[in-house]
Short mmCIF file of C-alpha atoms and ligand atoms in Angstrom, two decimals:
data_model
loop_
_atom_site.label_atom_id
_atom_site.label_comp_id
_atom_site.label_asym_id
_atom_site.label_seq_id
_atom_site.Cartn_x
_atom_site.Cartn_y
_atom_site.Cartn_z
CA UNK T 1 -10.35 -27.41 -14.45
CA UNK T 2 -6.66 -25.95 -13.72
CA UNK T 3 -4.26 -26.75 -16.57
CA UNK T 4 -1.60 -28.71 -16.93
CA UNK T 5 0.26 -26.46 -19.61
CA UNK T 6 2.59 -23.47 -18.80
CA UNK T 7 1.56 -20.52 -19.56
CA UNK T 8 3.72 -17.54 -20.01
CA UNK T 9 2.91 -14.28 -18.67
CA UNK T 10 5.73 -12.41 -19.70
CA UNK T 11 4.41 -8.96 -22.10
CA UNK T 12 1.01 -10.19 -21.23
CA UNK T 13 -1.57 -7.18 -19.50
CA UNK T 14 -1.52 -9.16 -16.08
CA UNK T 15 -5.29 -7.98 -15.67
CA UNK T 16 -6.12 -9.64 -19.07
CA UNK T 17 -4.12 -12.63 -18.75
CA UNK T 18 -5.98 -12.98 -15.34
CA UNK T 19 -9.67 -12.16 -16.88
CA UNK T 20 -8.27 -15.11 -19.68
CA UNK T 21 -7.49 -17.78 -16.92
CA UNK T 22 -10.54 -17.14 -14.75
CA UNK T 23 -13.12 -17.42 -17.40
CA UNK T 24 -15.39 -19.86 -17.24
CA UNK T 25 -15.59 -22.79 -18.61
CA UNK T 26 -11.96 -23.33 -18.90
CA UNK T 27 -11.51 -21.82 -15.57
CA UNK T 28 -7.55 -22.24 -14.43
CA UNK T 29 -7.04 -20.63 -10.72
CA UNK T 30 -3.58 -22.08 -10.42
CA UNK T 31 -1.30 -22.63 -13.46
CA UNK T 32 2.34 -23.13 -14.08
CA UNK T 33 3.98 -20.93 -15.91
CA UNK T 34 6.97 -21.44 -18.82
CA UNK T 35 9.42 -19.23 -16.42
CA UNK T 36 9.00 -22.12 -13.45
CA UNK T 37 6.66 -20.81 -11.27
CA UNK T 38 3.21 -21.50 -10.28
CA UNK T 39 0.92 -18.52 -10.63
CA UNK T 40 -1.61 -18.32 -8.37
CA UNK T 41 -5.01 -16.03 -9.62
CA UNK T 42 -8.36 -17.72 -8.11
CA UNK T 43 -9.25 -15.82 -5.32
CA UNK T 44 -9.87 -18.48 -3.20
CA UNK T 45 -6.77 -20.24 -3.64
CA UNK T 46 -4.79 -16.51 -3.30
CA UNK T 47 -6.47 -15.96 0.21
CA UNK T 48 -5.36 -19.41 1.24
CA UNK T 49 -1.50 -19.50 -0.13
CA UNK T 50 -1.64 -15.67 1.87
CA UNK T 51 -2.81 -16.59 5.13
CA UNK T 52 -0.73 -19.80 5.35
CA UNK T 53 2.52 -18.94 6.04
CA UNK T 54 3.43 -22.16 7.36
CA UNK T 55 3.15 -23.93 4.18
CA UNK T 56 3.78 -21.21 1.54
CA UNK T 57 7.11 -19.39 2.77
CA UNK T 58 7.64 -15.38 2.63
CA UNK T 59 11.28 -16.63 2.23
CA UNK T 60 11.43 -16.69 -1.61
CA UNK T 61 14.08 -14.29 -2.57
CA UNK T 62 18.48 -14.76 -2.03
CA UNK T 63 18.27 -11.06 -0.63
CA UNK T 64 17.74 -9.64 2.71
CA UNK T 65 14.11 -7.82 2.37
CA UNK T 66 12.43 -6.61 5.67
CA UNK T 67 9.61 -7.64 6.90
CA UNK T 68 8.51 -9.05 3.58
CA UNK T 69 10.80 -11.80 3.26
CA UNK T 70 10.32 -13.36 6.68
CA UNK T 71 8.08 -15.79 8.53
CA UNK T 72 7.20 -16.62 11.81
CA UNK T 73 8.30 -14.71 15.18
CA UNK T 74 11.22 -13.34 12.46
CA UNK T 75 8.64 -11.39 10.31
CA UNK T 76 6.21 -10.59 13.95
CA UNK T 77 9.59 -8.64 15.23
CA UNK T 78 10.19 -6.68 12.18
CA UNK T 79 6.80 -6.13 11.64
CA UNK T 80 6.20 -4.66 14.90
CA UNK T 81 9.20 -2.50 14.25
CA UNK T 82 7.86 -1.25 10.78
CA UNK T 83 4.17 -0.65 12.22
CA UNK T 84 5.49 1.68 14.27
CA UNK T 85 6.19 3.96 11.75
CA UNK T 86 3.26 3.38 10.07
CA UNK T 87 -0.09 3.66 12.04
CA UNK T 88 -2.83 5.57 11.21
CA UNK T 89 -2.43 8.10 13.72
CA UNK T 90 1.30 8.65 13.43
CA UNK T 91 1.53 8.85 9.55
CA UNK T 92 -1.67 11.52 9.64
CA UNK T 93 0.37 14.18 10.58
CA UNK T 94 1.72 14.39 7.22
CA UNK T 95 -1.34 15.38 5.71
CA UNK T 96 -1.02 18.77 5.68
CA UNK T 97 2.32 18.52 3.52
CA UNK T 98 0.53 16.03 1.01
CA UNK T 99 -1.59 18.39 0.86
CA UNK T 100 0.09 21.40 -0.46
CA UNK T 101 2.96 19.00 -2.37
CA UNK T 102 -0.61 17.67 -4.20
CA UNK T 103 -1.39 21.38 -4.82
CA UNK T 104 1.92 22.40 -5.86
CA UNK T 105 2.21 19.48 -8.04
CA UNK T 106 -0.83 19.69 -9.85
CA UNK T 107 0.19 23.55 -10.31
CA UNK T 108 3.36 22.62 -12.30
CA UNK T 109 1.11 20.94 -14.81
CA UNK T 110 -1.28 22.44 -17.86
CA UNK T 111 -4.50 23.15 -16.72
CA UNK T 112 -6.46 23.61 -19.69
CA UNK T 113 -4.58 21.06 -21.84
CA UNK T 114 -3.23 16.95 -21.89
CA UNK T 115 -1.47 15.81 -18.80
CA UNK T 116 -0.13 12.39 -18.88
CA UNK T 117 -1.44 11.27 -15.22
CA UNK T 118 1.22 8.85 -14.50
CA UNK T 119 4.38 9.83 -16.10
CA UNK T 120 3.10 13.88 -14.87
CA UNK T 121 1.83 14.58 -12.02
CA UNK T 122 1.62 10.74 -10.65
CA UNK T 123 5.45 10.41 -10.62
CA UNK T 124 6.09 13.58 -9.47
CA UNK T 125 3.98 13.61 -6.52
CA UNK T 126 4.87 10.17 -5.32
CA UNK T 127 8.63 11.05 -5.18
CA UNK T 128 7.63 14.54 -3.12
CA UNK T 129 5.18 12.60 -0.87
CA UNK T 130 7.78 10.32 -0.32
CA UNK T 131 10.32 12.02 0.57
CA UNK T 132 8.70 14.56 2.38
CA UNK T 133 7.37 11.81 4.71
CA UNK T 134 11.30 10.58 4.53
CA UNK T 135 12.67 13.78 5.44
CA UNK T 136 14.89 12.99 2.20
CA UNK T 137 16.41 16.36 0.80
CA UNK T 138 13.99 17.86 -2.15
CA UNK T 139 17.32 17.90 -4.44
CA UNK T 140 16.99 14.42 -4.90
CA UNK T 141 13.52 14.78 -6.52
CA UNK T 142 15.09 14.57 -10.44
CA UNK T 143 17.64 11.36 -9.75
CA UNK T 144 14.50 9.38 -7.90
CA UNK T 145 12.15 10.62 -10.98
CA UNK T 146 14.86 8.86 -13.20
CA UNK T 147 14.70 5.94 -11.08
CA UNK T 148 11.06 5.16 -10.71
CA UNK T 149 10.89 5.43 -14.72
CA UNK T 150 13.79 2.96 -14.86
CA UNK T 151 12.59 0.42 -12.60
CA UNK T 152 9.18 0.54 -14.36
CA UNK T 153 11.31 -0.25 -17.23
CA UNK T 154 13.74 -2.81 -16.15
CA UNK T 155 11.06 -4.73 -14.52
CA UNK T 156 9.17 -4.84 -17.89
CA UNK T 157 12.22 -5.71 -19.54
CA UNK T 158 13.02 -8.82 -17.48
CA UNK T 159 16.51 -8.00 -17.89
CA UNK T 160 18.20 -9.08 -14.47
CA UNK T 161 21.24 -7.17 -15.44
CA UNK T 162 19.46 -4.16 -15.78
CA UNK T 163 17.19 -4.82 -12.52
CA UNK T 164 20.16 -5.17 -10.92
CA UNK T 165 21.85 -1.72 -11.98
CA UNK T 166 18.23 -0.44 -10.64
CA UNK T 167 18.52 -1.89 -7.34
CA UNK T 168 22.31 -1.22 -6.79
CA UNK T 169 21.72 2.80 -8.16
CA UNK T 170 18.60 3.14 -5.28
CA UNK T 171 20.69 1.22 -2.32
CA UNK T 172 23.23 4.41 -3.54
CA UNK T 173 20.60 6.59 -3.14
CA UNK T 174 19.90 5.27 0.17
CA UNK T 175 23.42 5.50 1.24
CA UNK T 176 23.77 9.09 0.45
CA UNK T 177 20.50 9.63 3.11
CA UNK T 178 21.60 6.96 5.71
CA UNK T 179 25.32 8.02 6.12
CA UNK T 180 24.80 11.33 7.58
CA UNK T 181 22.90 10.54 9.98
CA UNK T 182 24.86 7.88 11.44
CA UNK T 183 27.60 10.70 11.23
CA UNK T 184 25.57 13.04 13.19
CA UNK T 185 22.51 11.84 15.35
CA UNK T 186 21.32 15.14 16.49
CA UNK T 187 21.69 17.14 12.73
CA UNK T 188 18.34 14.90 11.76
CA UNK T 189 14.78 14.81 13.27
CA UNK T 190 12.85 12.81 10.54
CA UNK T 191 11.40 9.65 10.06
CA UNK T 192 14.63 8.10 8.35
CA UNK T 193 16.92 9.64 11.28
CA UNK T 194 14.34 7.71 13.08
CA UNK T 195 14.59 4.47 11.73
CA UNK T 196 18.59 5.03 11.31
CA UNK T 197 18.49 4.96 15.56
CA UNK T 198 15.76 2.65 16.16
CA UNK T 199 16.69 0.21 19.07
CA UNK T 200 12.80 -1.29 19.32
CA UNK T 201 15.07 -4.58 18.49
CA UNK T 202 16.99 -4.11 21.50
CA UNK T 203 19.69 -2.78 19.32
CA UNK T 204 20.57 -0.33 16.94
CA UNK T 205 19.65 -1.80 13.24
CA UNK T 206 22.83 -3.29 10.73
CA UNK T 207 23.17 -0.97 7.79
CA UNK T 208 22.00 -3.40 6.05
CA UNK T 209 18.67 -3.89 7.48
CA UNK T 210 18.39 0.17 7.51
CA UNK T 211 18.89 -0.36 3.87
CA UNK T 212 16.21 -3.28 3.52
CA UNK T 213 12.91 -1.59 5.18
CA UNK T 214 13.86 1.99 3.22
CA UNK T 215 13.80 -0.01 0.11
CA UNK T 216 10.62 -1.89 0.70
CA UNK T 217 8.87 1.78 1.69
CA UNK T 218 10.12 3.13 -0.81
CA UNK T 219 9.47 0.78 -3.72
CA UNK T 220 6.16 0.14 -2.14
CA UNK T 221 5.60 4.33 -2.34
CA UNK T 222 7.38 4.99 -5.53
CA UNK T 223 6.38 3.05 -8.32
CA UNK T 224 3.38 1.91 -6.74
CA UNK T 225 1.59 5.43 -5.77
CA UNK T 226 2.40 6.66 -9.61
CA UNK T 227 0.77 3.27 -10.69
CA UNK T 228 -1.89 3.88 -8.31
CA UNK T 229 -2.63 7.86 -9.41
CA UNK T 230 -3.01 6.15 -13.13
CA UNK T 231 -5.40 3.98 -12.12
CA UNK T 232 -7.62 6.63 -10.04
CA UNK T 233 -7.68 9.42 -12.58
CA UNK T 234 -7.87 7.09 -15.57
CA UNK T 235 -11.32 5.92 -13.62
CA UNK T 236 -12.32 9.82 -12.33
CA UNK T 237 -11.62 11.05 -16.24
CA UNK T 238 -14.75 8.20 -17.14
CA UNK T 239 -16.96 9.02 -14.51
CA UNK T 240 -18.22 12.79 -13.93
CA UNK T 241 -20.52 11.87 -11.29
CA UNK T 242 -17.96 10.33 -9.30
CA UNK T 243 -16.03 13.27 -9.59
CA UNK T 244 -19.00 15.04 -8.20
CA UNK T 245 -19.47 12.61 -5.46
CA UNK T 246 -15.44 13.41 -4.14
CA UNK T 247 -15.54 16.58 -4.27
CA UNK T 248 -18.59 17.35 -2.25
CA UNK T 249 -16.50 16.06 0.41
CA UNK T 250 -16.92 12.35 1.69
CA UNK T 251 -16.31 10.54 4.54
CA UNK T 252 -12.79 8.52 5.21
CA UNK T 253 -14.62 5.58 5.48
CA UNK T 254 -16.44 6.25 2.33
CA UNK T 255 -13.15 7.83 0.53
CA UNK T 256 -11.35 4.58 1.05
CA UNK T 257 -14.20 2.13 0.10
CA UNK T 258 -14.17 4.84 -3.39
CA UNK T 259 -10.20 3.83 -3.86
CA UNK T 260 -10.09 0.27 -2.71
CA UNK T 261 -13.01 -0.66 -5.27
CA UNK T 262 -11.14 1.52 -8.20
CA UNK T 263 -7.64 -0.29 -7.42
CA UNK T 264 -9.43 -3.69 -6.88
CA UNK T 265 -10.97 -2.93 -11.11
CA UNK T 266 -7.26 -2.45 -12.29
CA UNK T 267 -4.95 -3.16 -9.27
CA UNK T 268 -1.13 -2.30 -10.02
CA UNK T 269 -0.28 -4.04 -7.31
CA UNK T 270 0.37 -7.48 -9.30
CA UNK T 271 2.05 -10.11 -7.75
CA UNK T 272 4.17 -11.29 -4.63
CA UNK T 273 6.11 -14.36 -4.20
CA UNK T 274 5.93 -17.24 -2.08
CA UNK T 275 8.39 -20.79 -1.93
CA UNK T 276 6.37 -23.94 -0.78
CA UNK T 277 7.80 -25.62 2.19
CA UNK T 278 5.65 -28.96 1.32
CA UNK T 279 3.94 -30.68 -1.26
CA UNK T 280 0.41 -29.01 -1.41
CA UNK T 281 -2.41 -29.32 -3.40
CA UNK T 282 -3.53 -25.98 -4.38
CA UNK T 283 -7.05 -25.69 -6.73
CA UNK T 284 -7.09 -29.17 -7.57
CA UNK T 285 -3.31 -28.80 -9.01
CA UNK T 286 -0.41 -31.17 -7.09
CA UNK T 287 2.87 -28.77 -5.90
CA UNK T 288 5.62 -30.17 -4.74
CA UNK T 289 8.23 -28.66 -1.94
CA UNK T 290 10.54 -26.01 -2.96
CA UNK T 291 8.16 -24.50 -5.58
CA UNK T 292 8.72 -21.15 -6.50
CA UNK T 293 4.81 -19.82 -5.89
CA UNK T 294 3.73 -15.91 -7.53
CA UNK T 295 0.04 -14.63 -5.51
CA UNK T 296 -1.27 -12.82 -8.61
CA UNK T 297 -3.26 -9.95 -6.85
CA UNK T 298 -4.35 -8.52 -9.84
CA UNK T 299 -5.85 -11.43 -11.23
CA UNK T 300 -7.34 -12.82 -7.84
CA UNK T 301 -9.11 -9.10 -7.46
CA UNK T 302 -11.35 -9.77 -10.60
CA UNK T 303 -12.07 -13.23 -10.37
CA UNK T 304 -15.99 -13.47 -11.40
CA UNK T 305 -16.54 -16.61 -8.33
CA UNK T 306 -15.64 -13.63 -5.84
CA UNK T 307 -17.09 -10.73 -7.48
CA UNK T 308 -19.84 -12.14 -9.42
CA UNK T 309 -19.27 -9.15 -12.62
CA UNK T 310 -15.80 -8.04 -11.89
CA UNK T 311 -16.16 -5.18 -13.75
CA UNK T 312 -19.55 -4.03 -11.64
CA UNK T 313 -17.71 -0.69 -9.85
CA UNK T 314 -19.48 -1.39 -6.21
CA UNK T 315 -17.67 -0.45 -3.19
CA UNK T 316 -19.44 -1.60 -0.70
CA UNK T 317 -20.78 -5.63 -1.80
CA UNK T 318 -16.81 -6.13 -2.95
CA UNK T 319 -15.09 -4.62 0.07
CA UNK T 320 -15.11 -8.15 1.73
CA UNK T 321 -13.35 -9.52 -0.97
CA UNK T 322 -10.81 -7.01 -1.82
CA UNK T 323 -7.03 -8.06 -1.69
CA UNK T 324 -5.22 -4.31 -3.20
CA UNK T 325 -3.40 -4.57 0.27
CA UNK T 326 -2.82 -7.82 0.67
CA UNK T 327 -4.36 -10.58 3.12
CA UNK T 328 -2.78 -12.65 6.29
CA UNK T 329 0.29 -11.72 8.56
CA UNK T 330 2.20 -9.57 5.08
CA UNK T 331 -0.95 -7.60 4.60
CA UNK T 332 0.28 -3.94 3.62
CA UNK T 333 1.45 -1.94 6.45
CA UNK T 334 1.95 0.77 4.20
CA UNK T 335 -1.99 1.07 3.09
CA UNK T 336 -3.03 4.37 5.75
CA UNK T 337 -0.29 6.20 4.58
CA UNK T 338 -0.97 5.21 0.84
CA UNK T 339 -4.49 6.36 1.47
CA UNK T 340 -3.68 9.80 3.17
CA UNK T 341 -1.39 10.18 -0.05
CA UNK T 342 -4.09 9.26 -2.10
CA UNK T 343 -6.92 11.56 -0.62
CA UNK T 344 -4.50 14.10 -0.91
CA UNK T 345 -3.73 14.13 -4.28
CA UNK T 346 -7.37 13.57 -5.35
CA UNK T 347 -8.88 16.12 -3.18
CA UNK T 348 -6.31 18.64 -4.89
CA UNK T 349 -6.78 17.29 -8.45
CA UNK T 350 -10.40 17.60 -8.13
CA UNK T 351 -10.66 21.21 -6.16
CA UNK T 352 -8.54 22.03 -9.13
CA UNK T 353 -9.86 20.35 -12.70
CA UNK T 354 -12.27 18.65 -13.67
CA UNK T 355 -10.66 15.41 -15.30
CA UNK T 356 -12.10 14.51 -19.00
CA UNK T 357 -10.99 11.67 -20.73
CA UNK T 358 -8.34 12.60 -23.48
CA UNK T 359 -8.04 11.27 -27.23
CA UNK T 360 -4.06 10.68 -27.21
CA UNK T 361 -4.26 6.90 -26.29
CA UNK T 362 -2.56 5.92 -22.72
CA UNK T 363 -0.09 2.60 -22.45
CA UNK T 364 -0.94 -0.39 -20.80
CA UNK T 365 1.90 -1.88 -18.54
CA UNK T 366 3.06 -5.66 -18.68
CA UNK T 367 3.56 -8.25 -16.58
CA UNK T 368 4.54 -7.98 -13.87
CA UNK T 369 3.62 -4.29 -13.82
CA UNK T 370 0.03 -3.63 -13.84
CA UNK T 371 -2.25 -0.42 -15.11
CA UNK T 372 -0.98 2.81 -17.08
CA UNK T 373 2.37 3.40 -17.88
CA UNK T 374 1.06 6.55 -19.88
CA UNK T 375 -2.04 7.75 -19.17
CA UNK T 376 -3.31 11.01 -20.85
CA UNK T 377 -6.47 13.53 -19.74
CA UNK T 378 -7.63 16.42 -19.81
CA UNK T 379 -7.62 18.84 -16.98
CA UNK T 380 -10.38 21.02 -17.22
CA UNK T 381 -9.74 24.21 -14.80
CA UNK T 382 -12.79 24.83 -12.43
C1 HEM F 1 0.66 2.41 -3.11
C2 HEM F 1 -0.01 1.32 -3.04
C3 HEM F 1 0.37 0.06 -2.34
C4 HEM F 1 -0.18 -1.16 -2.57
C5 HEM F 1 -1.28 -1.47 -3.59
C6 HEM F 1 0.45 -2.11 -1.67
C7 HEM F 1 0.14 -3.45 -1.61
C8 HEM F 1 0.76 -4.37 -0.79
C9 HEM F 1 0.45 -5.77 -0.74
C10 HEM F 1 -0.59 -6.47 -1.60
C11 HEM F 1 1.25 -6.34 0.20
C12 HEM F 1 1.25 -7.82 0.61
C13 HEM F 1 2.55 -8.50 0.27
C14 HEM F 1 2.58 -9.99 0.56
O1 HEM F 1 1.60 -10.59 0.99
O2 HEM F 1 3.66 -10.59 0.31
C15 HEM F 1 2.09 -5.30 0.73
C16 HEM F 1 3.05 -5.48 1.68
C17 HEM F 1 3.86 -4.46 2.15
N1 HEM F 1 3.76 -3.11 1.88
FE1 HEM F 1 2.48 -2.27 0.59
N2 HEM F 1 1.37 -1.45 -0.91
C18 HEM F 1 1.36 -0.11 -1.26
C19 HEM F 1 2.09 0.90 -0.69
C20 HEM F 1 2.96 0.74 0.35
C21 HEM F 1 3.65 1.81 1.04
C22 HEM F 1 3.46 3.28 0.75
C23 HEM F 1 4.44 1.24 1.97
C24 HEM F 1 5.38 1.85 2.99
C25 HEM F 1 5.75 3.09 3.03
C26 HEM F 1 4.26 -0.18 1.89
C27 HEM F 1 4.91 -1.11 2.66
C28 HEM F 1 4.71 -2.46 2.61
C29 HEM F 1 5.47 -3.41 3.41
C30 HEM F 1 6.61 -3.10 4.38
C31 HEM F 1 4.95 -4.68 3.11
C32 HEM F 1 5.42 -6.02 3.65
C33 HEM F 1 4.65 -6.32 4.92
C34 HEM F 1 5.03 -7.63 5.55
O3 HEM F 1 5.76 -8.44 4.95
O4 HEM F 1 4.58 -7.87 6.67
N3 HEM F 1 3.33 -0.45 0.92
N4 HEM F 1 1.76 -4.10 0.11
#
């Protein structure tokens, strides 16, 4: 029976706080919480908040954010403009620089000794990846470093001044890639030069918007890949034979089911936002208009009604159910690329190491980050 009572997330492990909310008998799939939202973690009731635009609005935030923050023929148009960039087939011809960035990176580090996953190799290769696939110059490698370990921070902190000096130091970032291109349209021939002179609108993009879809790639690809990494090698490091499995060489199909059902365990992923645009009633619980709604991913990706023993690793029987990416029109764009960055860096790690668990104890994040913010292990050299 959902509760009345707030609850309040905030320095709560979002997977925990989930597990706590879902359990049977008390089980609570929709909850306020003390900070004025309602948080959303049955996975029935996320699937249906996700795939009803109409009634649960993408347009919850003041700022401009493309496509995320649209609905509607708005949010098909941007879309369309964003898949472009992001198919299958035109992202895979990065993989050969994932590739030896993956190599390179897991080079840098101590074979033979403790390498903190995330805050190691994780970080590093998600800024590389990133702005390799960017075309973003490799000098900015230490500043965005800095960054992602800020934002992890700020976000944990809950400090909206300090989120705020995050946000405005990466739209600087940003600038510094954006203006000279506009300056010069043939110096560039990369994916950001790209996007800088994309007229798939019928006309050339507003800085502004520019700004908007490189900040939702690359806070999608930043904190999230790092987050992601974690989560794999923290899993790999506890399982030998899975290691074993990978690195006789799988199948895509069979790669990706591997990943999806590790992420779904322990997604970082947590939460997006939605605003009501009627009274609904959501899991038995009455919401009126104008409420501030928060899809808890993390929590909706181990609930036991779905998943029967959330905990049970089993790619294929949860694959149906699995919401890492997302579900309805907003579902991630960004997930082929993600993977290809993914297979990369495992297929390196494990032709490399094999990955033992460590006895230096990793950190947990906090709402509304979810997974390792630390996470030591061993790399064995093979
Ligand atoms: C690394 C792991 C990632 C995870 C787990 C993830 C997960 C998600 C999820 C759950 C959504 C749904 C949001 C919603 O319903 O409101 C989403 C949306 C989105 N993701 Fe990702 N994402 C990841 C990486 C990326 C990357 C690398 C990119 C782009 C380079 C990206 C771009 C986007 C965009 C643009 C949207 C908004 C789509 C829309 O509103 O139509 N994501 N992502």
């Amino acid at each position: 029976m959902p509760v009345a009572d707030p609850v309040d997330p905030v320095g709560r492990d979002p997977r925990a706080l989930g597990d706590d909310l879902l359990a049977s008998p008390a089980r609570c799939p929709v909850v306020h919480t003390s900070g004025g939202e309602v948080l959303v973690t049955g996975h029935t009731e996320v699937v249906e908040v996700a795939t009803d635009p109409r009634r649960y609005s993408s347009r919850a935030s003041t700022h401009l954010q493309l496509p995320n923050g649209l609905d509607g023929a708005d949010h098909a148009r941007y879309r369309g403009l964003v898949d472009a960039y992001l198919a299958p087939g035109v992202v895979e011809k990065h993989a050969a620089d994932f590739h030896r960035i993956a190599r390179a990176v897991i080079g840098e580090h101590d074979l033979g000794g403790t390498v903190d996953a995330v805050q190691g190799p994780g970080i590093s290769f998600a800024v590389r990846a990133m702005t390799a696939w960017l075309g973003w110059p490799g000098d900015l490698e230490p500043r965005l470093i800095a960054w992602v370990r800020e934002n992890v921070a700020a976000t944990r902190s809950g400090d909206r001044d300090r989120t705020a000096a995050v946000a405005a130091d990466f739209d600087d970032i940003i600038a510094g890639v954006i203006e000279p291109r506009m300056a010069d349209p043939t110096a560039f021939d990369d994916v950001t030069a790209r996007l800088v002179h994309d007229t798939s609108l019928g006309r050339p993009l507003e800085p502004a918007e520019i700004v908007s879809v490189l900040r939702n790639w690359t806070g999608g690809d930043l904190s999230s890949m790092a987050l992601c990494i974690g989560v794999v090698v923290a899993a790999l490091a506890a399982d030998e034979a899975l290691q074993d499995r990978l690195r006789r060489g799988v199948s895509e199909a069979e790669f990706t089911a591997v990943i999806d059902e590790l992420l779904r365990l322990d997604d970082p992923f947590v939460s997006n936002r939605r605003v009501t645009t009627c009274p609904v009633t959501l899991g038995g619980v009455e919401v009126p208009a104008g409420q501030r709604v928060r899809i808890h991913w993390t929590a909706a990706n181990r609930d036991p009604e779905a998943f029967g023993t959330p905990d049970a690793f089993d790619p294929d029987a949860n694959a149906g159910h699995n919401l890492v990416w997302g579900i309805g029109p907003h579902a991630c764009p960004g997930r082929p690329l993600s993977m290809l960055e993914l297979r990369a860096f495992v297929t390196e790690l494990l032709a490399a190491a094999t990955v033992r668990p460590s006895s230096e104890a990793g950190v947990r994040a906090t709402h509304p980050i979810n997974g390792w913010i630390s996470r030591p292990v061993v790399l064995e050299p093979r």
